[in-house]
Amino acid sequence: MFDDLDELCDIITALEEVGSAAKEAPQAARANVAPPQSDQLPQGVASDLPGQRASTLQEFMCMQRDLIAGYSEPSFQNELRRLNLIYGKGFEGRGGEDERSTLYLTVQRDVLPKYGFEGTRAGVLE
């Protein structure tokens, strides 16, 4: 279907540009694409896990909520945009993997220990 990866990347970029136009729409029009709000996911599980690893669906959903909150922070998003301008999107395979991994770890190192995992690359892989 696609002759080469660059053609696919161009199509994806075009689709993203269409999506970015939606960001300029009124907030009410895009309410259904907003990230989950904290009240949509279970609360208070992390404090129940001192020294023990998350193991239930509810605990992992809480961890996901906390990660989403960290990734949604303006400082994180600004740095991710900067990396995307330099290297392209991560799926494009144009480099920047180490820089992105380090950026994601800035959120993961704070969140993972709350759920019994190391705040390191090894902890991410567990």
C-alpha atoms as an extended CHARMM CRD file, in Angstrom:
* protein
*
       126  EXT
         1         1  MET       CA              0.0000000000        0.0000000000        0.0000000000  PROA      1               0.0000000000
         2         2  PHE       CA              2.8230000000        2.4420000000        0.8690000000  PROA      2               0.0000000000
         3         3  ASP       CA              5.9140000000        2.4920000000       -1.3160000000  PROA      3               0.0000000000
         4         4  ASP       CA              8.1460000000        3.6970000000        1.4520000000  PROA      4               0.0000000000
         5         5  LEU       CA              8.2010000000        4.7970000000        5.0560000000  PROA      5               0.0000000000
         6         6  ASP       CA              8.5840000000        8.4930000000        4.1790000000  PROA      6               0.0000000000
         7         7  GLU       CA              5.2570000000        8.4290000000        2.3400000000  PROA      7               0.0000000000
         8         8  LEU       CA              3.5980000000        6.8920000000        5.3950000000  PROA      8               0.0000000000
         9         9  CYS       CA              5.1990000000        9.5190000000        7.6600000000  PROA      9               0.0000000000
        10        10  ASP       CA              3.9320000000       12.2920000000        5.3660000000  PROA      10              0.0000000000
        11        11  ILE       CA              0.4070000000       10.8870000000        5.5560000000  PROA      11              0.0000000000
        12        12  ILE       CA              0.5890000000       10.6860000000        9.3470000000  PROA      12              0.0000000000
        13        13  THR       CA              1.8940000000       14.2600000000        9.5390000000  PROA      13              0.0000000000
        14        14  ALA       CA             -0.9780000000       15.4500000000        7.3370000000  PROA      14              0.0000000000
        15        15  LEU       CA             -3.4720000000       13.6750000000        9.6000000000  PROA      15              0.0000000000
        16        16  GLU       CA             -1.8770000000       15.2640000000       12.6620000000  PROA      16              0.0000000000
        17        17  GLU       CA             -2.2060000000       18.6940000000       11.0660000000  PROA      17              0.0000000000
        18        18  VAL       CA             -5.9120000000       18.0520000000       10.5830000000  PROA      18              0.0000000000
        19        19  GLY       CA             -6.0700000000       17.0300000000       14.2450000000  PROA      19              0.0000000000
        20        20  SER       CA             -4.2430000000       20.1770000000       15.3420000000  PROA      20              0.0000000000
        21        21  ALA       CA             -6.9340000000       22.2510000000       13.6540000000  PROA      21              0.0000000000
        22        22  ALA       CA             -9.3710000000       20.6410000000       16.0740000000  PROA      22              0.0000000000
        23        23  LYS       CA             -7.3060000000       22.0130000000       18.9550000000  PROA      23              0.0000000000
        24        24  GLU       CA             -8.2970000000       25.4830000000       17.8540000000  PROA      24              0.0000000000
        25        25  ALA       CA            -11.9830000000       24.5720000000       18.1450000000  PROA      25              0.0000000000
        26        26  PRO       CA            -13.9190000000       25.6040000000       21.2540000000  PROA      26              0.0000000000
        27        27  GLN       CA            -13.2140000000       23.4870000000       24.3340000000  PROA      27              0.0000000000
        28        28  ALA       CA            -16.7420000000       22.0890000000       24.3780000000  PROA      28              0.0000000000
        29        29  ALA       CA            -16.3520000000       20.7230000000       20.8510000000  PROA      29              0.0000000000
        30        30  ARG       CA            -13.3430000000       18.6380000000       21.8150000000  PROA      30              0.0000000000
        31        31  ALA       CA            -14.3900000000       17.5540000000       25.2940000000  PROA      31              0.0000000000
        32        32  ASN       CA            -14.6290000000       13.9210000000       24.1800000000  PROA      32              0.0000000000
        33        33  VAL       CA            -10.9080000000       13.7380000000       23.3180000000  PROA      33              0.0000000000
        34        34  ALA       CA             -9.5360000000       15.1660000000       26.5640000000  PROA      34              0.0000000000
        35        35  PRO       CA             -7.3790000000       12.8440000000       28.6940000000  PROA      35              0.0000000000
        36        36  PRO       CA             -9.2130000000       11.0720000000       31.5000000000  PROA      36              0.0000000000
        37        37  GLN       CA             -9.8310000000       13.3140000000       34.4740000000  PROA      37              0.0000000000
        38        38  SER       CA             -8.6280000000       12.1790000000       37.8490000000  PROA      38              0.0000000000
        39        39  ASP       CA            -12.2100000000       11.6230000000       39.0070000000  PROA      39              0.0000000000
        40        40  GLN       CA            -12.7200000000        9.0740000000       36.2040000000  PROA      40              0.0000000000
        41        41  LEU       CA            -10.0960000000        6.7050000000       37.6000000000  PROA      41              0.0000000000
        42        42  PRO       CA             -9.8760000000        5.1480000000       41.0590000000  PROA      42              0.0000000000
        43        43  GLN       CA             -8.3330000000        7.2810000000       43.7670000000  PROA      43              0.0000000000
        44        44  GLY       CA             -6.1400000000        6.7170000000       46.7910000000  PROA      44              0.0000000000
        45        45  VAL       CA             -4.5550000000        3.3980000000       45.9660000000  PROA      45              0.0000000000
        46        46  ALA       CA             -0.9200000000        4.5140000000       45.9680000000  PROA      46              0.0000000000
        47        47  SER       CA             -0.9970000000        5.4130000000       49.6540000000  PROA      47              0.0000000000
        48        48  ASP       CA             -2.1950000000        1.8740000000       50.4170000000  PROA      48              0.0000000000
        49        49  LEU       CA              0.9600000000        0.3010000000       48.9330000000  PROA      49              0.0000000000
        50        50  PRO       CA              3.8940000000        1.1050000000       51.2200000000  PROA      50              0.0000000000
        51        51  GLY       CA              6.6380000000       -1.3750000000       50.3260000000  PROA      51              0.0000000000
        52        52  GLN       CA              4.4030000000       -3.4960000000       48.1610000000  PROA      52              0.0000000000
        53        53  ARG       CA              4.0330000000       -3.6730000000       44.3890000000  PROA      53              0.0000000000
        54        54  ALA       CA              0.8470000000       -2.7750000000       42.5290000000  PROA      54              0.0000000000
        55        55  SER       CA             -0.9830000000       -5.9210000000       41.4930000000  PROA      55              0.0000000000
        56        56  THR       CA             -4.6700000000       -5.1450000000       40.9370000000  PROA      56              0.0000000000
        57        57  LEU       CA             -6.4040000000       -3.5220000000       38.0170000000  PROA      57              0.0000000000
        58        58  GLN       CA             -7.4380000000       -0.6250000000       40.2460000000  PROA      58              0.0000000000
        59        59  GLU       CA             -3.8340000000       -0.0380000000       41.3430000000  PROA      59              0.0000000000
        60        60  PHE       CA             -2.5600000000       -0.0890000000       37.7730000000  PROA      60              0.0000000000
        61        61  MET       CA             -5.3460000000        2.2770000000       36.6990000000  PROA      61              0.0000000000
        62        62  CYS       CA             -4.2680000000        4.6800000000       39.4320000000  PROA      62              0.0000000000
        63        63  MET       CA             -0.6660000000        4.4110000000       38.2770000000  PROA      63              0.0000000000
        64        64  GLN       CA             -1.8160000000        5.1390000000       34.7290000000  PROA      64              0.0000000000
        65        65  ARG       CA             -3.7640000000        8.1700000000       35.9780000000  PROA      65              0.0000000000
        66        66  ASP       CA             -0.6710000000        9.5120000000       37.7030000000  PROA      66              0.0000000000
        67        67  LEU       CA              1.4970000000        8.9340000000       34.6270000000  PROA      67              0.0000000000
        68        68  ILE       CA             -1.0500000000       10.6870000000       32.3870000000  PROA      68              0.0000000000
        69        69  ALA       CA             -1.0990000000       13.6320000000       34.7860000000  PROA      69              0.0000000000
        70        70  GLY       CA              2.6890000000       13.8870000000       34.6340000000  PROA      70              0.0000000000
        71        71  TYR       CA              2.7970000000       13.5680000000       30.8510000000  PROA      71              0.0000000000
        72        72  SER       CA              0.1090000000       16.2480000000       30.5880000000  PROA      72              0.0000000000
        73        73  GLU       CA              2.1430000000       18.8480000000       32.4730000000  PROA      73              0.0000000000
        74        74  PRO       CA              3.0010000000       21.8370000000       30.2580000000  PROA      74              0.0000000000
        75        75  SER       CA              6.7360000000       21.5240000000       30.9510000000  PROA      75              0.0000000000
        76        76  PHE       CA              6.7120000000       17.8810000000       29.8120000000  PROA      76              0.0000000000
        77        77  GLN       CA              4.6450000000       18.6730000000       26.7170000000  PROA      77              0.0000000000
        78        78  ASN       CA              6.9020000000       21.6030000000       25.7850000000  PROA      78              0.0000000000
        79        79  GLU       CA             10.0130000000       19.4320000000       25.9920000000  PROA      79              0.0000000000
        80        80  LEU       CA              8.3240000000       16.6520000000       23.9930000000  PROA      80              0.0000000000
        81        81  ARG       CA              7.3780000000       19.1780000000       21.2940000000  PROA      81              0.0000000000
        82        82  ARG       CA             10.9850000000       20.3920000000       21.2110000000  PROA      82              0.0000000000
        83        83  LEU       CA             12.2590000000       16.8350000000       20.7350000000  PROA      83              0.0000000000
        84        84  ASN       CA              9.6670000000       16.1980000000       18.0270000000  PROA      84              0.0000000000
        85        85  LEU       CA             10.8430000000       19.2870000000       16.1520000000  PROA      85              0.0000000000
        86        86  ILE       CA             14.4250000000       18.0470000000       16.2760000000  PROA      86              0.0000000000
        87        87  TYR       CA             13.9090000000       14.3320000000       15.6190000000  PROA      87              0.0000000000
        88        88  GLY       CA             10.3570000000       13.9660000000       14.3400000000  PROA      88              0.0000000000
        89        89  LYS       CA              7.7820000000       11.7950000000       16.0940000000  PROA      89              0.0000000000
        90        90  GLY       CA              9.1100000000        8.7460000000       17.9300000000  PROA      90              0.0000000000
        91        91  PHE       CA              7.4840000000        6.2940000000       15.5180000000  PROA      91              0.0000000000
        92        92  GLU       CA              9.2650000000        7.8850000000       12.5620000000  PROA      92              0.0000000000
        93        93  GLY       CA             12.5650000000        6.2940000000       13.5650000000  PROA      93              0.0000000000
        94        94  ARG       CA             14.5990000000        9.4390000000       12.9820000000  PROA      94              0.0000000000
        95        95  GLY       CA             16.5050000000        9.3730000000       16.2660000000  PROA      95              0.0000000000
        96        96  GLY       CA             16.0200000000       10.9060000000       19.6830000000  PROA      96              0.0000000000
        97        97  GLU       CA             15.1280000000        7.6540000000       21.4470000000  PROA      97              0.0000000000
        98        98  ASP       CA             17.5570000000        8.2580000000       24.3160000000  PROA      98              0.0000000000
        99        99  GLU       CA             16.3290000000       11.8320000000       24.7790000000  PROA      99              0.0000000000
       100       100  ARG       CA             12.6830000000       10.7440000000       24.7820000000  PROA      100             0.0000000000
       101       101  SER       CA             13.4150000000        7.9030000000       27.1850000000  PROA      101             0.0000000000
       102       102  THR       CA             15.1260000000       10.3470000000       29.5440000000  PROA      102             0.0000000000
       103       103  LEU       CA             12.1800000000       12.7430000000       29.2800000000  PROA      103             0.0000000000
       104       104  TYR       CA              9.6120000000       10.0150000000       30.0400000000  PROA      104             0.0000000000
       105       105  LEU       CA             11.7260000000        8.8990000000       32.9790000000  PROA      105             0.0000000000
       106       106  THR       CA             11.3220000000       12.3590000000       34.5670000000  PROA      106             0.0000000000
       107       107  VAL       CA              7.6690000000       11.4430000000       35.1670000000  PROA      107             0.0000000000
       108       108  GLN       CA              8.1290000000        7.7140000000       35.7150000000  PROA      108             0.0000000000
       109       109  ARG       CA             10.7960000000        8.1310000000       38.4270000000  PROA      109             0.0000000000
       110       110  ASP       CA              8.2830000000       10.0260000000       40.5910000000  PROA      110             0.0000000000
       111       111  VAL       CA              5.2380000000        7.8420000000       39.9040000000  PROA      111             0.0000000000
       112       112  LEU       CA              6.5650000000        4.2700000000       39.8130000000  PROA      112             0.0000000000
       113       113  PRO       CA              7.9200000000        4.1710000000       43.4020000000  PROA      113             0.0000000000
       114       114  LYS       CA              4.4330000000        5.0240000000       44.6950000000  PROA      114             0.0000000000
       115       115  TYR       CA              3.3270000000        1.6900000000       43.2550000000  PROA      115             0.0000000000
       116       116  GLY       CA              6.2580000000       -0.4410000000       44.4080000000  PROA      116             0.0000000000
       117       117  PHE       CA              8.4380000000       -0.1880000000       41.3060000000  PROA      117             0.0000000000
       118       118  GLU       CA             11.8910000000        1.3560000000       41.0060000000  PROA      118             0.0000000000
       119       119  GLY       CA             11.8950000000        4.8200000000       39.4500000000  PROA      119             0.0000000000
       120       120  THR       CA             14.5070000000        3.6790000000       36.9370000000  PROA      120             0.0000000000
       121       121  ARG       CA             14.6110000000        2.2890000000       33.4170000000  PROA      121             0.0000000000
       122       122  ALA       CA             14.6900000000       -1.1880000000       34.9580000000  PROA      122             0.0000000000
       123       123  GLY       CA             11.5670000000       -0.3440000000       36.9690000000  PROA      123             0.0000000000
       124       124  VAL       CA              9.8180000000        0.8140000000       33.7910000000  PROA      124             0.0000000000
       125       125  LEU       CA             10.5270000000       -2.5440000000       32.1520000000  PROA      125             0.0000000000
       126       126  GLU       CA              9.0780000000       -4.4950000000       35.0730000000  PROA      126             0.0000000000
